[in-house]
Tab-separated table of C-alpha atoms in Angstrom:
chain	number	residue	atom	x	y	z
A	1	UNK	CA	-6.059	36.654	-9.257
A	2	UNK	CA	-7.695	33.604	-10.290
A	3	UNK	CA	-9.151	30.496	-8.485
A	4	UNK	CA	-8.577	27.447	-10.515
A	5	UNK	CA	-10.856	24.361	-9.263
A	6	UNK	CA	-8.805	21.504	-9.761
A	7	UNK	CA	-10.356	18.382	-7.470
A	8	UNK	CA	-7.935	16.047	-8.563
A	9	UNK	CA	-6.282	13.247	-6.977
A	10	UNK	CA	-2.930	13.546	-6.231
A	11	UNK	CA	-1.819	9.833	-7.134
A	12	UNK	CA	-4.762	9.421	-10.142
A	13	UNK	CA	-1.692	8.661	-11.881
A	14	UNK	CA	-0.544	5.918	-9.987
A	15	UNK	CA	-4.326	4.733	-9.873
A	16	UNK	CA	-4.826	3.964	-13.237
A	17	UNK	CA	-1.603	2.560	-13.901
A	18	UNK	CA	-2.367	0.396	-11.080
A	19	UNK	CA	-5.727	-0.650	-13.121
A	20	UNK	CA	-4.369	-0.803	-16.409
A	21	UNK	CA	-1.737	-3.972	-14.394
A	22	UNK	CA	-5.270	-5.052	-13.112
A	23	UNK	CA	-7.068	-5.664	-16.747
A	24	UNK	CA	-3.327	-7.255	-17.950
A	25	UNK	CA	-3.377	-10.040	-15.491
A	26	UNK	CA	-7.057	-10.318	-15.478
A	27	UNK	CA	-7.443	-10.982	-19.197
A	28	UNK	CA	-4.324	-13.268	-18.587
A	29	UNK	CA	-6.235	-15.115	-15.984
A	30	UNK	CA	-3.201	-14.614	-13.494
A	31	UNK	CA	-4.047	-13.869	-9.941
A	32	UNK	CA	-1.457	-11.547	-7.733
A	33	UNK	CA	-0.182	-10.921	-4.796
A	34	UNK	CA	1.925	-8.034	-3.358
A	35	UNK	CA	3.915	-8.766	-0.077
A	36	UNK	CA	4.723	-5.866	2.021
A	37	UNK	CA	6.269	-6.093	5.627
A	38	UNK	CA	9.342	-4.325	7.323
A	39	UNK	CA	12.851	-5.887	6.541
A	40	UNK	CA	13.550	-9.006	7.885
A	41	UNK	CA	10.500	-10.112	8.617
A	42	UNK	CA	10.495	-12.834	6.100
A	43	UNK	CA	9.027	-11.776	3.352
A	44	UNK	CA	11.689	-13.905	0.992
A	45	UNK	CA	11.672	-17.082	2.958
A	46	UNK	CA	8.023	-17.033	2.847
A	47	UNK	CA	7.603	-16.660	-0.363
A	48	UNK	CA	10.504	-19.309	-1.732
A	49	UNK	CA	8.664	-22.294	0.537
A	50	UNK	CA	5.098	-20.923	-0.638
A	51	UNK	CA	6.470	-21.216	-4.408
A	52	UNK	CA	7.654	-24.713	-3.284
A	53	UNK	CA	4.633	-26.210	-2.167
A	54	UNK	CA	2.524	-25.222	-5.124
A	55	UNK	CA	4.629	-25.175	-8.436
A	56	UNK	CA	3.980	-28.784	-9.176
A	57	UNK	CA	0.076	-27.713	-9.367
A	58	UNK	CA	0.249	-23.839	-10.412
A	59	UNK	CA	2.365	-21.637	-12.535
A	60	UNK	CA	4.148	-19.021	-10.690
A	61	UNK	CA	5.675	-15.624	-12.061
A	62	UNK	CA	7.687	-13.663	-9.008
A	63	UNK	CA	8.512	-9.549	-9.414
A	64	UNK	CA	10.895	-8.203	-6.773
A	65	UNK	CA	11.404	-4.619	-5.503
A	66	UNK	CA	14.624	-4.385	-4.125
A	67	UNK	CA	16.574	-1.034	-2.686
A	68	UNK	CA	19.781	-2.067	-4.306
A	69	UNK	CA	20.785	-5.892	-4.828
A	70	UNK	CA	19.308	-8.878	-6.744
A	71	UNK	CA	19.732	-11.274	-3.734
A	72	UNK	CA	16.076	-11.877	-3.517
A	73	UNK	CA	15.254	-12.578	-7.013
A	74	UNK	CA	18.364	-15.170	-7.574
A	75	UNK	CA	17.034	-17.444	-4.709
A	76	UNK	CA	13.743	-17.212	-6.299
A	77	UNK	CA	15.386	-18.171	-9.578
A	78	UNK	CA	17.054	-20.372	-8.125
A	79	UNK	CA	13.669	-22.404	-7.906
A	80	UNK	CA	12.950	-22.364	-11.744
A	81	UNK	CA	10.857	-19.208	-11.471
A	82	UNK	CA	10.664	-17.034	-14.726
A	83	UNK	CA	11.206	-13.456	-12.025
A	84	UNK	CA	11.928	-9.847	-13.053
A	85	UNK	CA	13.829	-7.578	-10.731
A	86	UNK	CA	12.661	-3.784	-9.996
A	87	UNK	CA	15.662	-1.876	-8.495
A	88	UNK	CA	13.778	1.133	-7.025
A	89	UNK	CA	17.610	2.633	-6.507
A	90	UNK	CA	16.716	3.986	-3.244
A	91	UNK	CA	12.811	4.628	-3.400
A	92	UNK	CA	11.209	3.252	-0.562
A	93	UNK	CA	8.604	1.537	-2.452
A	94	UNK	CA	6.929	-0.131	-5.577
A	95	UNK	CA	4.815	2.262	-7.543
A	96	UNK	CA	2.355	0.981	-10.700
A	97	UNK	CA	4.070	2.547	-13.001
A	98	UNK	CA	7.856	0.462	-11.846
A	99	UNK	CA	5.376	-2.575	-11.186
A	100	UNK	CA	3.215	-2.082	-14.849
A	101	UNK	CA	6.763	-1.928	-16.731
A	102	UNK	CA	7.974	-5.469	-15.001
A	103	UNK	CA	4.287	-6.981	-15.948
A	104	UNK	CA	5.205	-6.170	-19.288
A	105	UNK	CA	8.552	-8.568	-19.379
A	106	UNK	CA	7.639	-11.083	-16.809
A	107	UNK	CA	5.967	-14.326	-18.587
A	108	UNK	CA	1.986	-14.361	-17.663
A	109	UNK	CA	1.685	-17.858	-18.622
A	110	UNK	CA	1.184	-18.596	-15.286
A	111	UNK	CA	-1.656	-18.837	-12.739
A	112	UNK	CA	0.249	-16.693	-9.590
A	113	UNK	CA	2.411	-13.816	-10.112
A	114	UNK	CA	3.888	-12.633	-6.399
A	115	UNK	CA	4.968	-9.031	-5.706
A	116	UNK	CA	7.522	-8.625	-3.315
A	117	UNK	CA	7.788	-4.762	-2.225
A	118	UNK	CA	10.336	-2.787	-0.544
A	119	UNK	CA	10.849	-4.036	2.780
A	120	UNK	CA	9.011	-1.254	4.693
A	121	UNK	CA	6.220	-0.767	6.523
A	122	UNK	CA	4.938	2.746	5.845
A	123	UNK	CA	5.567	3.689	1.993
A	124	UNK	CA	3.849	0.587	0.302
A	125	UNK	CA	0.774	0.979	1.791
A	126	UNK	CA	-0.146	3.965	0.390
A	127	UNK	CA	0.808	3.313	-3.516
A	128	UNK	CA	-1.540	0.793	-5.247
A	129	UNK	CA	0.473	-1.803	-7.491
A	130	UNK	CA	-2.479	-3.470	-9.073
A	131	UNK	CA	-2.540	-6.659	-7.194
A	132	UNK	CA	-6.099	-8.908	-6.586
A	133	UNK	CA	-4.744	-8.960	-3.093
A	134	UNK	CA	-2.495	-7.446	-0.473
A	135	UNK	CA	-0.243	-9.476	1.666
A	136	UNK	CA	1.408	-7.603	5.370
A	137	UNK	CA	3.768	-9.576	7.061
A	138	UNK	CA	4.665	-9.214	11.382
A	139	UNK	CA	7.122	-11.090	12.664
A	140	UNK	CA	7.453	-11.989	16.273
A	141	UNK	CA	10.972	-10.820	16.933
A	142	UNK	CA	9.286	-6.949	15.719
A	143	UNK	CA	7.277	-6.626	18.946
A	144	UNK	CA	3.956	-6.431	19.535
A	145	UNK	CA	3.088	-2.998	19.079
A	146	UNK	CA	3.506	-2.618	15.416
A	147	UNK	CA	-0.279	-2.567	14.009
A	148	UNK	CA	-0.632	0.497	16.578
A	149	UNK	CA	2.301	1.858	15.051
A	150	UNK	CA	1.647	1.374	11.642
A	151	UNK	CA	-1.862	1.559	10.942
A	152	UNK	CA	-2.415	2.624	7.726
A	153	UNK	CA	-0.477	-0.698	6.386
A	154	UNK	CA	-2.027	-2.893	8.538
A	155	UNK	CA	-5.505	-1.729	7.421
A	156	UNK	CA	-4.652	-2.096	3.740
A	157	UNK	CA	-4.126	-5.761	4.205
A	158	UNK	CA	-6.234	-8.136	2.734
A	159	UNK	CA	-4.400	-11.016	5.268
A	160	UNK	CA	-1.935	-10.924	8.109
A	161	UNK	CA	0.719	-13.073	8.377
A	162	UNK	CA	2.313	-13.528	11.835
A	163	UNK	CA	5.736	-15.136	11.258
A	164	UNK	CA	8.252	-16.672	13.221
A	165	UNK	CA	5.947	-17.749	15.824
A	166	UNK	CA	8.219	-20.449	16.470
A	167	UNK	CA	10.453	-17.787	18.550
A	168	UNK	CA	6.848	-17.266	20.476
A	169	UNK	CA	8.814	-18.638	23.779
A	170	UNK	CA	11.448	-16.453	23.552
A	171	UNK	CA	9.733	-13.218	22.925
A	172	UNK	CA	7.460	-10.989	24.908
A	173	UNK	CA	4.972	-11.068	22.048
A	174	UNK	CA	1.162	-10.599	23.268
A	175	UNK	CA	-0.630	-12.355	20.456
A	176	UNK	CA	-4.056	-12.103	21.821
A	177	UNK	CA	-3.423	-8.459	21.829
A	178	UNK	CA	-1.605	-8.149	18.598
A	179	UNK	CA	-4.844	-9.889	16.977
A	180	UNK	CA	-7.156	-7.620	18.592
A	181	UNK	CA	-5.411	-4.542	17.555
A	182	UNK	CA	-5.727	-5.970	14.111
A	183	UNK	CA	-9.288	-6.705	13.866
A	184	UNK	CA	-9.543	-3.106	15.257
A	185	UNK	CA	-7.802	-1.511	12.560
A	186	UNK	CA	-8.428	-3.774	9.593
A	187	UNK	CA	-11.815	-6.089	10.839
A	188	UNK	CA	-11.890	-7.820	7.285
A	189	UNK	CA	-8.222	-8.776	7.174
A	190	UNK	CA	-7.713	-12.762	7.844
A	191	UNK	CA	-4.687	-13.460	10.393
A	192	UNK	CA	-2.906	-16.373	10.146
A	193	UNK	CA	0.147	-18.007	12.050
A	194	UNK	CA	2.905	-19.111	10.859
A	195	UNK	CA	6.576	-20.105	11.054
A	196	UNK	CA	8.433	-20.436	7.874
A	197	UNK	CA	11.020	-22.359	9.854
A	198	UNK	CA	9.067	-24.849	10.969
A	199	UNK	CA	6.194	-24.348	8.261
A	200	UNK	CA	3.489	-24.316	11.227
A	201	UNK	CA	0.323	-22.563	9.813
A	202	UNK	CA	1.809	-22.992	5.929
A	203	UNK	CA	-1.286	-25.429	5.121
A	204	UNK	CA	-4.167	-22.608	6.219
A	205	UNK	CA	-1.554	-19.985	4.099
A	206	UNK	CA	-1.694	-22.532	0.797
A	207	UNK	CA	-5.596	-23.532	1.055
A	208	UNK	CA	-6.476	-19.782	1.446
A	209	UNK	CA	-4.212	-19.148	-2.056
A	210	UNK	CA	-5.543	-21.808	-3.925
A	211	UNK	CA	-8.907	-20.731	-2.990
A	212	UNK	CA	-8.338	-16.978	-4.123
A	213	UNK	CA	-6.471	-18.973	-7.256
A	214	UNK	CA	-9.771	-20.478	-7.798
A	215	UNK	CA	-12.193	-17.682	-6.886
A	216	UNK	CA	-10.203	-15.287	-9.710
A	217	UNK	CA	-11.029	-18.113	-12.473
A	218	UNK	CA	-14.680	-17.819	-11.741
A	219	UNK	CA	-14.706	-14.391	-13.230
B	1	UNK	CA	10.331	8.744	2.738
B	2	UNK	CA	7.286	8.232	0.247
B	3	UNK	CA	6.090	12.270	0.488
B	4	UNK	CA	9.041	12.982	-2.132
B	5	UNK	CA	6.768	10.834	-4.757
B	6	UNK	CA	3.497	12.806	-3.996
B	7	UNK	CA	5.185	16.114	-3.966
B	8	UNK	CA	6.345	15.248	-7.851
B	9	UNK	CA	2.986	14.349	-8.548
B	10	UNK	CA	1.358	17.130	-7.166
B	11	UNK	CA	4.106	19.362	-9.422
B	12	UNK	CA	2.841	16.813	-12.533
B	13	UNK	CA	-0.815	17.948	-12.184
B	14	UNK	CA	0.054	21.389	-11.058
B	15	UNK	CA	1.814	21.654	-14.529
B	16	UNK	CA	-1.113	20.228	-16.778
B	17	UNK	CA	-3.204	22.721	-15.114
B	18	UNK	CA	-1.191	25.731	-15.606
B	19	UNK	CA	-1.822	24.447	-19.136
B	20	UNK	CA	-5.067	23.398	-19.335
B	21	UNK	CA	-6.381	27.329	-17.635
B	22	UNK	CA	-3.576	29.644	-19.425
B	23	UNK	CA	-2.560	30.929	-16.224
B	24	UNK	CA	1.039	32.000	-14.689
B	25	UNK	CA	2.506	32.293	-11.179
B	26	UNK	CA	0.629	29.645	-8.747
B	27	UNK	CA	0.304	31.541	-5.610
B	28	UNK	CA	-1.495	29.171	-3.600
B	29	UNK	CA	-2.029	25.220	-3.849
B	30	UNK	CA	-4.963	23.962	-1.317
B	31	UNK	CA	-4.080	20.223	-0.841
B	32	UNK	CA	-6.777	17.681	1.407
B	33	UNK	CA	-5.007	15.001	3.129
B	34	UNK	CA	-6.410	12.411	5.413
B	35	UNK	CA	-5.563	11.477	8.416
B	36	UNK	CA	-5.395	8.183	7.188
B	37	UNK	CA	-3.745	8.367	3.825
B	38	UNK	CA	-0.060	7.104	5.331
B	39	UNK	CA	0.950	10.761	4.458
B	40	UNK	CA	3.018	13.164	7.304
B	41	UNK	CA	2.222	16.410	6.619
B	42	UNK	CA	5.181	17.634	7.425
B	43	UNK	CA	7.377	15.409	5.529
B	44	UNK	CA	5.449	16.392	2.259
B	45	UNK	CA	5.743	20.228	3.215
B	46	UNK	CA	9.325	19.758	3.408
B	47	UNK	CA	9.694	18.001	-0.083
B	48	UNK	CA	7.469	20.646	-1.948
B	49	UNK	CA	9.929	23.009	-0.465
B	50	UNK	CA	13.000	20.955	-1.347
B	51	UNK	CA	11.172	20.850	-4.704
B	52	UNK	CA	11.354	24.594	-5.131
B	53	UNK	CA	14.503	24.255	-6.093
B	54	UNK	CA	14.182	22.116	-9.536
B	55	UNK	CA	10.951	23.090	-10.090
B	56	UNK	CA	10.257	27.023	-11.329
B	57	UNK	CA	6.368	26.211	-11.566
B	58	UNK	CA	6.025	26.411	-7.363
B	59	UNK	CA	9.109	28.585	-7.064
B	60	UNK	CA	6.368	31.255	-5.184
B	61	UNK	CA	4.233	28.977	-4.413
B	62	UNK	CA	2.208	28.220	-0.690
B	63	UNK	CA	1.022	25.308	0.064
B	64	UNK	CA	-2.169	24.631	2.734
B	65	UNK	CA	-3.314	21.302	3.887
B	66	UNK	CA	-6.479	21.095	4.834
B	67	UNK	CA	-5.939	17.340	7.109
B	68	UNK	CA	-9.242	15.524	7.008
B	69	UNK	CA	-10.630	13.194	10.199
B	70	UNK	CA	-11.600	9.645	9.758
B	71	UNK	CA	-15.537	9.201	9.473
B	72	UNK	CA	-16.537	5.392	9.485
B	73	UNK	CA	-20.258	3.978	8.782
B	74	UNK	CA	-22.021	1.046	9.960
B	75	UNK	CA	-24.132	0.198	7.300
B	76	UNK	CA	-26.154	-1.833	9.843
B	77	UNK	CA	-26.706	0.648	12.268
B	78	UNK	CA	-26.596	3.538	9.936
B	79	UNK	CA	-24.397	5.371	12.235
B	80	UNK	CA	-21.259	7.441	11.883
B	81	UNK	CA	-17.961	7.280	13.887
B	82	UNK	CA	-15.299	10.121	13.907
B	83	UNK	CA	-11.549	10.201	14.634
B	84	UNK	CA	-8.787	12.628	14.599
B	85	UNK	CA	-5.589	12.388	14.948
B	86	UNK	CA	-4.020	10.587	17.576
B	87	UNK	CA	-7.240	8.436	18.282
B	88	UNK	CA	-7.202	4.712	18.871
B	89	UNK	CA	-9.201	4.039	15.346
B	90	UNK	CA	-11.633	1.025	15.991
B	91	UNK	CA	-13.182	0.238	12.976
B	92	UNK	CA	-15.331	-1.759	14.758
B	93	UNK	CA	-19.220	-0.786	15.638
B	94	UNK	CA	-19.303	-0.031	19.323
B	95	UNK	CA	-23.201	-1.162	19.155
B	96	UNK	CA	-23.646	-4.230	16.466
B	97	UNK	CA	-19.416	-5.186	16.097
B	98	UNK	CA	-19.519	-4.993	12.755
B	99	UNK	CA	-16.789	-3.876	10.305
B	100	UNK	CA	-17.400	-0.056	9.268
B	101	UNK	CA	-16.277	1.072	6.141
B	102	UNK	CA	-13.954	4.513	5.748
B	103	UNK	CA	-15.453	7.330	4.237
B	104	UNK	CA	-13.564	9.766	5.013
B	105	UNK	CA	-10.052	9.932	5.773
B	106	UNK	CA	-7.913	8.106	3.308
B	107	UNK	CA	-7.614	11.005	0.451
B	108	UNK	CA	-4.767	12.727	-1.125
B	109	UNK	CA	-6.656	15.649	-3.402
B	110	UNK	CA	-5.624	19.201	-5.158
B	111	UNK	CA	-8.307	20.919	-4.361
B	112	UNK	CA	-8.111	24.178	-5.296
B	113	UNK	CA	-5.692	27.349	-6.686
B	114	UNK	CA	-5.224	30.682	-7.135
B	115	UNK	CA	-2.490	31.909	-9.421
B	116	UNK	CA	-1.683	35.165	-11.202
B	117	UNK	CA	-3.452	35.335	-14.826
């Protein structure tokens, strides 16, 4: 019998697909985002009124991970952005390699490419898709015990999004606690409130882009 | 369910290394997963075994997970925090309220095997 040492990680693979997407869009100049959150909790909507209140000032690129459909990308198409659709046929998430293959049709003559994953709060977090930064999404209507439940995403955001806080008065949603459970788990993430029905908390979500737009051109 | 993805990968570098040493049958595979790597035991256990199947190279194969704790540091305190499983995890320093950074935890490794020359 023989022991082999091996020591290896068991996604390296995934890891350095993830930072050959990293070099691409850095030499490009192109900052990204990946968007994770459950189903439904807005992920889409979000990102169609984000892409409308900065394409007159930034180029924007979108990738979607779907299960199945196209639905997501047309309505993102629908507002003039050059997108590329990832049909994972049933995977529960994006992985570099899926992601690194889209980079490499999607137009980087922009300044923003957007990642939407699989709508799913477990499987994303734990496969690295190259992005500068990672986006997790809670909505209201989910109650307010998900970051408990689902630590490991919630701690690999870089900001939390709370949406649909207009439904705050019909819900039995503790913010104050949902907020401290999150600076528990993830003390670096920002959290942010918004509603992208009535696009309450949409300017703090825009400023904080443009700065990270403008922080990835200092480098 | 995300585990079917490792368990390919772990097949992927389980095949290189049959290679790479010039051995045969893989008896054992020693895996380290943290607590905090977003990975259920369990759930990867069962797709190595449904695995089995397609893949002759594990056919024979057991697999033992060594789960690692979370250990945080404060750099400002210099102090280290531990949690296992089932823990509330506060990465938060209980003396200065700073953020701690993860150590330990968060990895997904091969660490070791023994298989039949």
């Amino acid at each position: 019998m023989k022991r082999v040492v091996v020591e290896r990680k068991i996604l390296e693979r995934n890891e350095s697909s993830a930072q050959k997407i990293r070099s691409i869009l850095k030499k490009q100049g192109v900052f990204t985002l990946n968007l994770m959150s459950s189903p439904g909790a807005g992920k889409t909507t979000i990102i169609e009124e984000t892409i409308r209140m900065l394409k007159d000032d930034y180029g924007i690129s979108f990738i979607d991970g779907d299960l199945e459909t196209d639905r997501d990308a047309e309505r993102i198409k629908a507002l003039g952005i050059d997108t590329v659709q990832i049909n994972t046929s049933g995977a529960c998430h994006l992985d570099a390699d899926m992601v690194l293959r889209a980079v490499e049709k999607i137009s980087l003559d922009c300044d923003l490419l957007i990642i939407e994953n699989v709508g799913n709060l477990v499987c994303p977090a734990t496969f690295d898709v190259g992005a500068d930064k990672n986006v997790v999404i809670l909505s209201v209507p989910e109650g307010d015990d998900k970051v408990k439940k689902y630590p490991v995403m919630f701690n690999a955001a870089d900001v939390i999004l709370i949406n649909k806080i207009d439904l705050l008065d019909f819900m039995d949603f503790d913010m104050k606690k949902v907020k401290k459970e999150a600076k528990q788990i993830n003390p670096k993430a920002e959290i942010i409130e918004i509603s992208a029905k009535t696009m309450s908390g949409f300017d703090k979500w825009i400023s904080l882009i443009e700065r990270w737009i403008s922080e990835a051109n200092q480098y | 369910m995300h585990e079917g993805a490792i368990a390919e990968s772990i097949v992927d570098i389980l095949k290189e290394t049959k290679e790479a040493e010039n051995i045969d049958n893989i008896v054992k595979v020693r895996l380290k997963i943290g607590i905090m790597s977003g990975v259920m035991v369990d759930a990867l256990l069962f797709a190595l075994t449904a695995l089995k199947e397609e893949e002759r190279i594990i056919k024979d194969t057991e697999f033992d997970v060594i789960e690692t704790n979370v250990k945080a540091h404060c750099v400002l305190c210099n102090k280290d925090f531990y949690f296992k499983k089932g823990d509330d995890i506060s990465l938060l320093c209980n003396k200065c309220g700073m953020p701690l950074d993860i150590i330990e935890g968060k990895e997904m490794e091969i660490i070791d095997i023994e298989a039949e020359q």
